[in-house]
mmCIF file of C-alpha atoms in Angstrom:
data_model
loop_
_atom_site.group_PDB
_atom_site.id
_atom_site.type_symbol
_atom_site.label_atom_id
_atom_site.label_comp_id
_atom_site.label_asym_id
_atom_site.label_seq_id
_atom_site.Cartn_x
_atom_site.Cartn_y
_atom_site.Cartn_z
ATOM 1 C CA MET A 1 3.065 32.545 37.394
ATOM 2 C CA ALA A 2 6.233 33.401 38.066
ATOM 3 C CA ILE A 3 9.100 33.203 35.355
ATOM 4 C CA THR A 4 10.597 29.794 36.168
ATOM 5 C CA PRO A 5 13.423 27.890 34.472
ATOM 6 C CA HIS A 6 10.919 24.713 34.456
ATOM 7 C CA GLU A 7 8.162 24.218 32.790
ATOM 8 C CA GLU A 8 5.359 22.989 34.133
ATOM 9 C CA THR A 9 2.691 20.349 33.841
ATOM 10 C CA ILE A 10 -0.749 21.447 33.033
ATOM 11 C CA VAL A 11 -3.284 20.093 33.932
ATOM 12 C CA ALA A 12 -6.533 19.456 31.512
ATOM 13 C CA ASP A 13 -9.975 20.764 32.492
ATOM 14 C CA ASP A 14 -12.322 17.836 32.866
ATOM 15 C CA ASN A 15 -15.225 19.877 33.345
ATOM 16 C CA VAL A 16 -15.968 20.864 29.802
ATOM 17 C CA SER A 17 -19.673 21.464 28.156
ATOM 18 C CA SER A 18 -18.388 20.147 25.291
ATOM 19 C CA SER A 19 -15.801 18.457 23.593
ATOM 20 C CA VAL A 20 -14.930 20.371 20.803
ATOM 21 C CA ILE A 21 -14.486 23.739 19.836
ATOM 22 C CA ASP A 22 -18.396 25.299 18.397
ATOM 23 C CA ASP A 23 -16.676 27.919 15.945
ATOM 24 C CA GLY A 24 -20.728 28.966 14.895
ATOM 25 C CA ASP A 25 -21.032 29.843 18.413
ATOM 26 C CA SER A 26 -17.159 31.522 19.519
ATOM 27 C CA ALA A 27 -16.764 33.262 16.180
ATOM 28 C CA LEU A 28 -20.178 35.364 17.305
ATOM 29 C CA GLY A 29 -20.115 38.990 18.466
ATOM 30 C CA GLY A 30 -22.042 39.953 20.897
ATOM 31 C CA VAL A 31 -20.637 41.335 23.503
ATOM 32 C CA SER A 32 -19.705 45.327 23.983
ATOM 33 C CA MET A 33 -16.375 46.216 22.749
ATOM 34 C CA PRO A 34 -15.913 49.627 24.827
ATOM 35 C CA TRP A 35 -11.532 49.893 23.844
ATOM 36 C CA SER A 36 -10.317 50.936 20.255
ATOM 37 C CA LEU A 37 -6.883 51.167 19.814
ATOM 38 C CA GLU A 38 -6.446 54.772 19.164
ATOM 39 C CA THR A 39 -7.566 55.379 23.256
ATOM 40 C CA ALA A 40 -6.804 52.636 24.746
ATOM 41 C CA THR A 41 -4.166 54.162 27.088
ATOM 42 C CA GLY A 42 -0.056 52.850 27.177
ATOM 43 C CA GLY A 43 -1.637 51.754 22.963
ATOM 44 C CA VAL A 44 -3.070 47.668 22.023
ATOM 45 C CA THR A 45 -0.561 45.847 24.194
ATOM 46 C CA ASN A 46 -2.187 47.147 27.355
ATOM 47 C CA LEU A 47 -5.815 46.930 26.030
ATOM 48 C CA ILE A 48 -5.254 43.146 24.961
ATOM 49 C CA TYR A 49 -3.541 42.536 28.493
ATOM 50 C CA VAL A 50 -6.830 44.137 30.356
ATOM 51 C CA LEU A 51 -8.962 42.866 27.928
ATOM 52 C CA ALA A 52 -7.267 39.365 29.407
ATOM 53 C CA TYR A 53 -8.338 39.505 32.402
ATOM 54 C CA ALA A 54 -10.526 42.283 32.685
ATOM 55 C CA LEU A 55 -13.962 39.891 30.242
ATOM 56 C CA PRO A 56 -15.378 37.218 32.248
ATOM 57 C CA ASN A 57 -13.935 33.794 33.069
ATOM 58 C CA ASP A 58 -16.547 32.266 31.649
ATOM 59 C CA GLU A 59 -15.395 30.474 28.283
ATOM 60 C CA VAL A 60 -17.112 31.147 25.632
ATOM 61 C CA GLN A 61 -18.325 34.775 26.949
ATOM 62 C CA TYR A 62 -14.564 35.330 26.692
ATOM 63 C CA THR A 63 -14.045 33.920 23.656
ATOM 64 C CA LYS A 64 -17.225 35.872 21.545
ATOM 65 C CA SER A 65 -15.195 38.671 22.629
ATOM 66 C CA LEU A 66 -11.694 37.758 22.346
ATOM 67 C CA SER A 67 -12.878 37.054 18.678
ATOM 68 C CA ALA A 68 -15.488 40.667 17.675
ATOM 69 C CA PHE A 69 -12.020 41.902 19.116
ATOM 70 C CA THR A 70 -9.641 40.081 16.863
ATOM 71 C CA SER A 71 -12.244 39.877 12.860
ATOM 72 C CA SER A 72 -12.784 43.740 12.948
ATOM 73 C CA ASN A 73 -9.303 45.388 14.523
ATOM 74 C CA LEU A 74 -5.953 43.014 15.605
ATOM 75 C CA ASP A 75 -3.284 42.029 13.093
ATOM 76 C CA PRO A 76 -2.727 38.780 13.466
ATOM 77 C CA VAL A 77 0.924 39.654 13.935
ATOM 78 C CA ASP A 78 0.338 41.840 17.009
ATOM 79 C CA LEU A 79 -2.452 38.883 18.215
ATOM 80 C CA GLN A 80 1.407 36.782 18.917
ATOM 81 C CA HIS A 81 2.622 39.639 20.752
ATOM 82 C CA HIS A 82 -0.448 39.683 22.872
ATOM 83 C CA LEU A 83 -0.068 36.076 23.914
ATOM 84 C CA MET A 84 3.799 36.692 24.931
ATOM 85 C CA LEU A 85 2.344 39.635 26.952
ATOM 86 C CA LEU A 86 0.367 36.543 28.454
ATOM 87 C CA THR A 87 3.041 34.644 28.424
ATOM 88 C CA PHE A 88 5.102 35.702 30.496
ATOM 89 C CA ASP A 89 2.854 38.565 32.951
ATOM 90 C CA GLY A 90 2.642 40.860 30.570
ATOM 91 C CA LYS A 91 6.450 41.832 30.465
ATOM 92 C CA LEU A 92 7.910 42.452 26.497
ATOM 93 C CA HIS A 93 11.223 40.651 27.773
ATOM 94 C CA ALA A 94 11.879 37.420 30.053
ATOM 95 C CA ALA A 95 15.287 38.506 30.579
ATOM 96 C CA PRO A 96 17.009 40.990 33.282
ATOM 97 C CA LEU A 97 17.643 44.890 31.382
ATOM 98 C CA PRO A 98 21.615 46.235 31.589
ATOM 99 C CA GLU A 99 22.503 48.954 33.837
ATOM 100 C CA LYS A 100 23.260 51.225 30.822
ATOM 101 C CA LEU A 101 20.426 51.321 27.768
ATOM 102 C CA ASP A 102 21.258 53.710 25.213
ATOM 103 C CA ARG A 103 21.093 51.917 22.699
ATOM 104 C CA VAL A 104 18.292 48.200 21.977
ATOM 105 C CA PHE A 105 18.440 46.426 18.421
ATOM 106 C CA ASP A 106 14.490 44.959 17.769
ATOM 107 C CA VAL A 107 15.512 42.335 15.402
ATOM 108 C CA GLY A 108 12.277 41.670 13.820
ATOM 109 C CA CYS A 109 9.251 39.438 12.315
ATOM 110 C CA GLY A 110 6.158 41.443 12.074
ATOM 111 C CA THR A 111 5.500 45.021 12.564
ATOM 112 C CA GLY A 112 7.303 46.324 15.180
ATOM 113 C CA ILE A 113 4.245 46.769 17.564
ATOM 114 C CA TRP A 114 7.289 45.506 19.650
ATOM 115 C CA SER A 115 10.167 48.684 19.807
ATOM 116 C CA ILE A 116 7.163 50.633 20.303
ATOM 117 C CA GLU A 117 5.367 49.204 22.882
ATOM 118 C CA PHE A 118 10.190 49.192 24.421
ATOM 119 C CA ALA A 119 10.317 52.194 23.571
ATOM 120 C CA ASP A 120 7.860 54.010 25.232
ATOM 121 C CA GLU A 121 8.764 51.651 28.588
ATOM 122 C CA HIS A 122 12.276 53.839 27.522
ATOM 123 C CA PRO A 123 12.420 56.936 26.887
ATOM 124 C CA GLU A 124 15.283 57.581 27.937
ATOM 125 C CA CYS A 125 16.990 55.193 24.707
ATOM 126 C CA GLN A 126 17.183 54.764 21.499
ATOM 127 C CA VAL A 127 15.144 51.804 19.694
ATOM 128 C CA ARG A 128 15.908 50.486 16.448
ATOM 129 C CA TYR A 129 13.248 48.170 15.162
ATOM 130 C CA GLN A 130 15.027 46.400 11.468
ATOM 131 C CA LYS A 131 12.735 43.742 9.906
ATOM 132 C CA ASN A 132 14.693 40.747 8.222
ATOM 133 C CA ASN A 133 13.881 41.134 4.223
ATOM 134 C CA ILE A 134 15.120 37.408 3.939
ATOM 135 C CA GLU A 135 11.057 35.640 2.213
ATOM 136 C CA ARG A 136 12.828 32.683 1.389
ATOM 137 C CA PHE A 137 11.384 31.212 4.953
ATOM 138 C CA SER A 138 8.347 34.318 5.885
ATOM 139 C CA LEU A 139 5.693 33.001 7.817
ATOM 140 C CA ILE A 140 4.339 36.109 7.586
ATOM 141 C CA ASP A 141 1.043 37.622 6.296
ATOM 142 C CA PRO A 142 2.608 39.085 2.650
ATOM 143 C CA GLY A 143 0.451 41.818 3.157
ATOM 144 C CA HIS A 144 2.816 42.909 5.201
ATOM 145 C CA ARG A 145 5.794 43.143 3.144
ATOM 146 C CA ASN A 146 4.072 45.979 0.953
ATOM 147 C CA ARG A 147 3.678 48.507 4.137
ATOM 148 C CA LEU A 148 7.665 48.101 4.641
ATOM 149 C CA GLU A 149 10.197 50.727 2.480
ATOM 150 C CA SER A 150 13.845 49.384 2.055
ATOM 151 C CA ASN A 151 16.224 50.328 3.517
ATOM 152 C CA SER A 152 14.400 53.192 4.891
ATOM 153 C CA ALA A 153 11.822 53.883 7.981
ATOM 154 C CA PHE A 154 7.948 53.039 7.543
ATOM 155 C CA SER A 155 4.934 53.408 9.352
ATOM 156 C CA VAL A 156 3.946 50.654 11.045
ATOM 157 C CA CYS A 157 0.721 49.684 10.907
ATOM 158 C CA ASP A 158 -0.384 53.774 10.812
ATOM 159 C CA ARG A 159 0.045 53.950 14.606
ATOM 160 C CA CYS A 160 1.693 57.063 16.679
ATOM 161 C CA VAL A 161 5.760 55.727 16.440
ATOM 162 C CA PRO A 162 7.603 56.896 19.150
ATOM 163 C CA PRO A 163 10.757 59.643 18.913
ATOM 164 C CA ASN A 164 13.109 57.294 19.684
ATOM 165 C CA VAL A 165 12.805 54.426 17.403
ATOM 166 C CA THR A 166 13.435 54.171 13.784
ATOM 167 C CA PHE A 167 12.292 51.488 11.798
ATOM 168 C CA TYR A 168 14.697 49.613 9.142
ATOM 169 C CA VAL A 169 14.571 46.533 6.364
ATOM 170 C CA ASP A 170 17.787 44.781 6.010
ATOM 171 C CA ASP A 171 18.958 41.218 5.365
ATOM 172 C CA ILE A 172 20.254 39.920 8.728
ATOM 173 C CA GLU A 173 22.240 37.946 7.402
ATOM 174 C CA GLU A 174 24.573 39.996 5.559
ATOM 175 C CA PRO A 175 27.209 41.375 7.499
ATOM 176 C CA TRP A 176 26.442 44.037 9.518
ATOM 177 C CA ASP A 177 27.667 47.828 9.726
ATOM 178 C CA TYR A 178 26.559 50.086 12.669
ATOM 179 C CA SER A 179 27.763 53.271 14.124
ATOM 180 C CA ALA A 180 27.616 52.125 16.827
ATOM 181 C CA LYS A 181 27.071 49.021 19.356
ATOM 182 C CA PHE A 182 23.698 48.288 21.124
ATOM 183 C CA ASP A 183 23.021 46.984 25.046
ATOM 184 C CA PHE A 184 20.332 45.450 23.936
ATOM 185 C CA ILE A 185 19.656 42.646 21.556
ATOM 186 C CA PHE A 186 15.855 41.716 21.126
ATOM 187 C CA ALA A 187 14.784 38.833 19.002
ATOM 188 C CA ARG A 188 11.571 36.946 18.439
ATOM 189 C CA PHE A 189 9.929 34.421 16.165
ATOM 190 C CA LEU A 190 12.869 34.276 14.133
ATOM 191 C CA THR A 191 13.293 30.309 13.708
ATOM 192 C CA GLY A 192 12.613 29.429 10.742
ATOM 193 C CA SER A 193 13.955 32.964 8.735
ATOM 194 C CA ILE A 194 17.645 32.576 9.838
ATOM 195 C CA ARG A 195 20.186 29.597 8.002
ATOM 196 C CA ASP A 196 23.549 30.548 10.232
ATOM 197 C CA TRP A 197 22.579 30.676 13.363
ATOM 198 C CA PRO A 198 26.450 31.162 14.598
ATOM 199 C CA LYS A 199 26.613 33.708 12.767
ATOM 200 C CA PHE A 200 23.707 35.691 14.062
ATOM 201 C CA PHE A 201 25.633 35.212 17.767
ATOM 202 C CA LYS A 202 29.123 36.053 16.680
ATOM 203 C CA GLN A 203 27.662 39.346 14.961
ATOM 204 C CA SER A 204 25.246 39.760 17.534
ATOM 205 C CA TYR A 205 28.414 39.890 20.436
ATOM 206 C CA GLU A 206 30.763 41.971 18.425
ATOM 207 C CA ASN A 207 28.344 44.499 18.166
ATOM 208 C CA LEU A 208 27.249 44.698 21.780
ATOM 209 C CA GLU A 209 27.978 46.927 24.543
ATOM 210 C CA ALA A 210 30.307 44.706 27.161
ATOM 211 C CA GLY A 211 27.974 43.506 29.710
ATOM 212 C CA GLY A 212 24.929 44.291 26.665
ATOM 213 C CA VAL A 213 22.096 41.495 27.020
ATOM 214 C CA ILE A 214 21.153 39.588 24.314
ATOM 215 C CA GLU A 215 17.537 37.232 24.383
ATOM 216 C CA LEU A 216 15.396 35.114 22.337
ATOM 217 C CA ILE A 217 12.124 34.269 22.110
ATOM 218 C CA ASP A 218 10.604 31.039 20.097
ATOM 219 C CA CYS A 219 8.100 28.099 19.371
ATOM 220 C CA ILE A 220 9.432 25.198 19.352
ATOM 221 C CA TYR A 221 8.586 22.517 16.603
ATOM 222 C CA PRO A 222 6.499 19.880 16.717
ATOM 223 C CA MET A 223 3.874 20.585 18.328
ATOM 224 C CA THR A 224 3.307 17.601 21.402
ATOM 225 C CA SER A 225 1.353 16.284 25.145
ATOM 226 C CA ASP A 226 2.524 15.803 28.596
ATOM 227 C CA ASP A 227 -0.786 12.812 28.135
ATOM 228 C CA ASP A 228 -0.410 11.426 25.080
ATOM 229 C CA THR A 229 -4.033 12.343 24.117
ATOM 230 C CA LEU A 230 -2.495 13.801 20.730
ATOM 231 C CA SER A 231 -0.980 10.741 18.932
ATOM 232 C CA LYS A 232 2.326 10.634 16.048
ATOM 233 C CA ASP A 233 -1.411 9.854 13.987
ATOM 234 C CA SER A 234 -2.564 12.109 14.890
ATOM 235 C CA ALA A 235 -2.985 15.294 11.207
ATOM 236 C CA LEU A 236 -2.143 17.897 14.197
ATOM 237 C CA TYR A 237 1.270 16.203 15.042
ATOM 238 C CA LYS A 238 1.589 14.668 11.138
ATOM 239 C CA TRP A 239 1.475 19.046 9.859
ATOM 240 C CA SER A 240 3.954 20.483 12.910
ATOM 241 C CA LYS A 241 6.404 17.328 12.189
ATOM 242 C CA MET A 242 5.894 17.858 8.387
ATOM 243 C CA LEU A 243 6.542 21.585 8.735
ATOM 244 C CA LEU A 244 9.525 21.759 11.286
ATOM 245 C CA ASP A 245 11.305 18.359 8.320
ATOM 246 C CA ALA A 246 10.458 20.738 5.930
ATOM 247 C CA PHE A 247 12.001 23.813 6.685
ATOM 248 C CA THR A 248 14.821 21.806 8.345
ATOM 249 C CA ALA A 249 15.264 20.973 3.912
ATOM 250 C CA MET A 250 14.763 25.064 3.492
ATOM 251 C CA GLY A 251 17.953 25.136 5.600
ATOM 252 C CA SER A 252 16.674 26.695 9.052
ATOM 253 C CA GLY A 253 14.486 24.111 11.183
ATOM 254 C CA LEU A 254 11.636 25.433 13.386
ATOM 255 C CA ASP A 255 13.490 23.877 16.637
ATOM 256 C CA SER A 256 16.663 25.945 16.400
ATOM 257 C CA ALA A 257 15.688 27.089 19.669
ATOM 258 C CA ILE A 258 16.858 24.344 21.312
ATOM 259 C CA ARG A 259 20.649 25.129 20.550
ATOM 260 C CA TYR A 260 20.316 29.156 21.274
ATOM 261 C CA LYS A 261 22.180 28.230 24.604
ATOM 262 C CA ASP A 262 24.911 26.462 23.047
ATOM 263 C CA GLN A 263 25.157 28.862 20.548
ATOM 264 C CA LEU A 264 25.643 31.346 22.165
ATOM 265 C CA GLU A 265 28.136 30.120 25.171
ATOM 266 C CA GLU A 266 30.212 29.061 21.586
ATOM 267 C CA ALA A 267 30.052 32.690 20.760
ATOM 268 C CA GLY A 268 31.281 33.862 23.614
ATOM 269 C CA PHE A 269 28.219 34.800 26.005
ATOM 270 C CA THR A 270 28.125 33.975 29.800
ATOM 271 C CA ASN A 271 25.322 33.625 32.240
ATOM 272 C CA VAL A 272 22.721 31.880 29.549
ATOM 273 C CA GLU A 273 19.718 31.678 30.585
ATOM 274 C CA VAL A 274 16.771 29.286 29.532
ATOM 275 C CA VAL A 275 13.315 30.149 30.522
ATOM 276 C CA LYS A 276 10.259 27.817 29.494
ATOM 277 C CA ARG A 277 6.106 28.454 28.724
ATOM 278 C CA LYS A 278 3.947 26.440 27.261
ATOM 279 C CA TRP A 279 1.362 26.951 24.141
ATOM 280 C CA PRO A 280 -1.531 25.442 24.809
ATOM 281 C CA LEU A 281 -3.841 25.354 21.071
ATOM 282 C CA ASN A 282 -7.096 25.367 22.408
ATOM 283 C CA SER A 283 -8.559 25.862 26.101
ATOM 284 C CA TRP A 284 -8.287 22.282 27.576
ATOM 285 C CA PRO A 285 -6.745 23.875 30.153
ATOM 286 C CA LYS A 286 -8.274 24.348 33.619
ATOM 287 C CA ASP A 287 -5.802 26.995 34.942
ATOM 288 C CA PRO A 288 -7.913 30.416 34.241
ATOM 289 C CA LYS A 289 -4.350 31.659 33.297
ATOM 290 C CA TYR A 290 -3.473 28.374 30.798
ATOM 291 C CA LYS A 291 -6.801 28.933 29.553
ATOM 292 C CA GLN A 292 -7.030 31.987 28.530
ATOM 293 C CA LEU A 293 -3.897 31.959 26.088
ATOM 294 C CA GLY A 294 -4.751 28.461 24.536
ATOM 295 C CA ILE A 295 -8.137 30.392 23.444
ATOM 296 C CA TRP A 296 -5.849 33.660 22.434
ATOM 297 C CA SER A 297 -2.847 29.952 21.207
ATOM 298 C CA TYR A 298 -6.295 28.658 18.790
ATOM 299 C CA GLU A 299 -7.422 32.122 17.192
ATOM 300 C CA ASN A 300 -3.790 32.685 15.966
ATOM 301 C CA GLY A 301 -3.756 29.198 14.648
ATOM 302 C CA MET A 302 -6.887 28.992 13.443
ATOM 303 C CA ASN A 303 -5.852 32.138 11.471
ATOM 304 C CA GLY A 304 -2.726 31.456 9.965
ATOM 305 C CA LEU A 305 -3.211 28.070 9.528
ATOM 306 C CA SER A 306 -2.718 28.066 5.830
ATOM 307 C CA ALA A 307 -0.708 30.812 4.986
ATOM 308 C CA ALA A 308 1.745 29.443 7.536
ATOM 309 C CA SER A 309 1.796 25.958 5.784
ATOM 310 C CA LEU A 310 1.467 26.700 1.677
ATOM 311 C CA ALA A 311 4.936 27.837 1.156
ATOM 312 C CA ALA A 312 6.324 24.867 2.535
ATOM 313 C CA PHE A 313 3.745 22.115 1.846
ATOM 314 C CA THR A 314 3.373 23.217 -1.663
ATOM 315 C CA ARG A 315 7.387 23.977 -3.029
ATOM 316 C CA PRO A 316 8.512 21.813 -4.770
ATOM 317 C CA LYS A 317 10.794 19.057 -2.777
ATOM 318 C CA SER A 318 13.931 19.951 -5.165
ATOM 319 C CA VAL A 319 14.521 22.595 -2.421
ATOM 320 C CA GLY A 320 13.153 20.888 0.237
ATOM 321 C CA GLY A 321 8.973 21.733 -0.082
ATOM 322 C CA LEU A 322 6.991 18.470 -0.012
ATOM 323 C CA GLY A 323 5.592 18.914 -3.437
ATOM 324 C CA TRP A 324 1.716 19.133 -2.698
ATOM 325 C CA SER A 325 -0.756 21.163 -4.495
ATOM 326 C CA VAL A 326 -2.808 23.605 -2.816
ATOM 327 C CA GLN A 327 -6.266 21.903 -2.929
ATOM 328 C CA GLU A 328 -3.875 19.029 -1.224
ATOM 329 C CA VAL A 329 -2.982 20.932 1.434
ATOM 330 C CA GLU A 330 -6.364 22.296 2.639
ATOM 331 C CA VAL A 331 -7.574 18.935 2.933
ATOM 332 C CA PHE A 332 -5.329 17.295 4.525
ATOM 333 C CA LEU A 333 -5.325 20.835 7.315
ATOM 334 C CA THR A 334 -9.399 19.995 7.017
ATOM 335 C CA ASP A 335 -7.803 17.146 9.816
ATOM 336 C CA VAL A 336 -5.294 19.800 11.564
ATOM 337 C CA ARG A 337 -8.059 22.268 11.991
ATOM 338 C CA LYS A 338 -10.266 19.329 13.465
ATOM 339 C CA ASP A 339 -8.090 18.634 16.144
ATOM 340 C CA LEU A 340 -7.279 21.737 17.488
ATOM 341 C CA LYS A 341 -11.356 22.543 17.857
ATOM 342 C CA ASN A 342 -10.769 19.075 20.093
ATOM 343 C CA LEU A 343 -10.453 19.362 24.041
ATOM 344 C CA LYS A 344 -9.624 16.508 24.842
ATOM 345 C CA ILE A 345 -6.184 16.836 22.746
ATOM 346 C CA HIS A 346 -4.454 18.940 25.456
ATOM 347 C CA ALA A 347 -1.668 19.764 22.699
ATOM 348 C CA TYR A 348 0.595 22.871 23.183
ATOM 349 C CA CYS A 349 3.847 24.128 21.783
ATOM 350 C CA HIS A 350 6.664 25.569 23.766
ATOM 351 C CA ILE A 351 7.826 28.101 24.410
ATOM 352 C CA TRP A 352 11.528 29.601 25.026
ATOM 353 C CA SER A 353 12.723 32.759 26.134
ATOM 354 C CA VAL A 354 16.949 32.166 26.514
ATOM 355 C CA TYR A 355 18.948 34.755 26.991
ATOM 356 C CA ALA A 356 22.589 35.827 27.854
ATOM 357 C CA THR A 357 24.833 38.331 28.712
ATOM 358 C CA LYS A 358 28.156 39.289 26.801
ATOM 359 C CA PRO A 359 30.742 39.591 29.668
ATOM 360 C CA GLU A 360 32.845 42.629 31.385
ATOM 361 C CA GLN A 361 35.546 42.985 29.755
#
């Protein structure tokens, strides 16, 4: 699937044996997995990309294999990384890289896997991974935060970190004070984490070398469908819309990507491009690649649904939350999960890459 500036229409698979995903079946193991995180050449990224294309196309068999693997080995945040690789044909970025690539800044949200993989691909450059320590909007499993030591280098998931990567924790919305400018700034899944995007783009512009590139990749809420199978009365749509409204009320909406192009241009960037993609929310698509994307997306959504919901839904209304009890949230999420399992609901999430260049001076 070539990278194009338009969004492709996804055709649904009408030849399915059941209208609902059977977790009792797909969650079972039964398929031997010969790979491991430690032995896969090129790290976990290549492992998962190979896994996605090497297994038989039989959906049940594929999903069994995926569930068996992810339940024992794969970090939830890393799973999103592999979704990104499938989305962009195995590439770590959609933006064309500048000819000069000495310093790269990964504005982080997650375990640092992108920095590790990028540094392996580009040993000639220095990669700075900086995890934003703002927790007020975080959708990340709190367990990840325990692995980080503030304002110092840190070990990421006990993996071997390339020598050209350094890791830091800092508040990305505070003034940037770096010793040298960057050639490439990469930011992914920061929607919901940044209050002041114009300030972020201004600081990015000031800290990029002339001719440098910035790229942002983010999902856009609420969920939608092209054939109206996701109705506005459905639990899944209501959940995604309420989550968007809650984060917007707290100061950082989950639809920030739709404004990136205009904000980048206002900050002075040129050659702004938008690459639009879709994440099916389960295996409803007919196309094999989209079907596999849907299987991974379903695993990602089911695993992270509670964590993504509780903070926003249970916060008091006075600070932008919905004021629900934990019990109310879990009852509601029961219906959301039913919608996620429903193969007759052809829902997806927009996922956009927006990139731009700082003009030569």
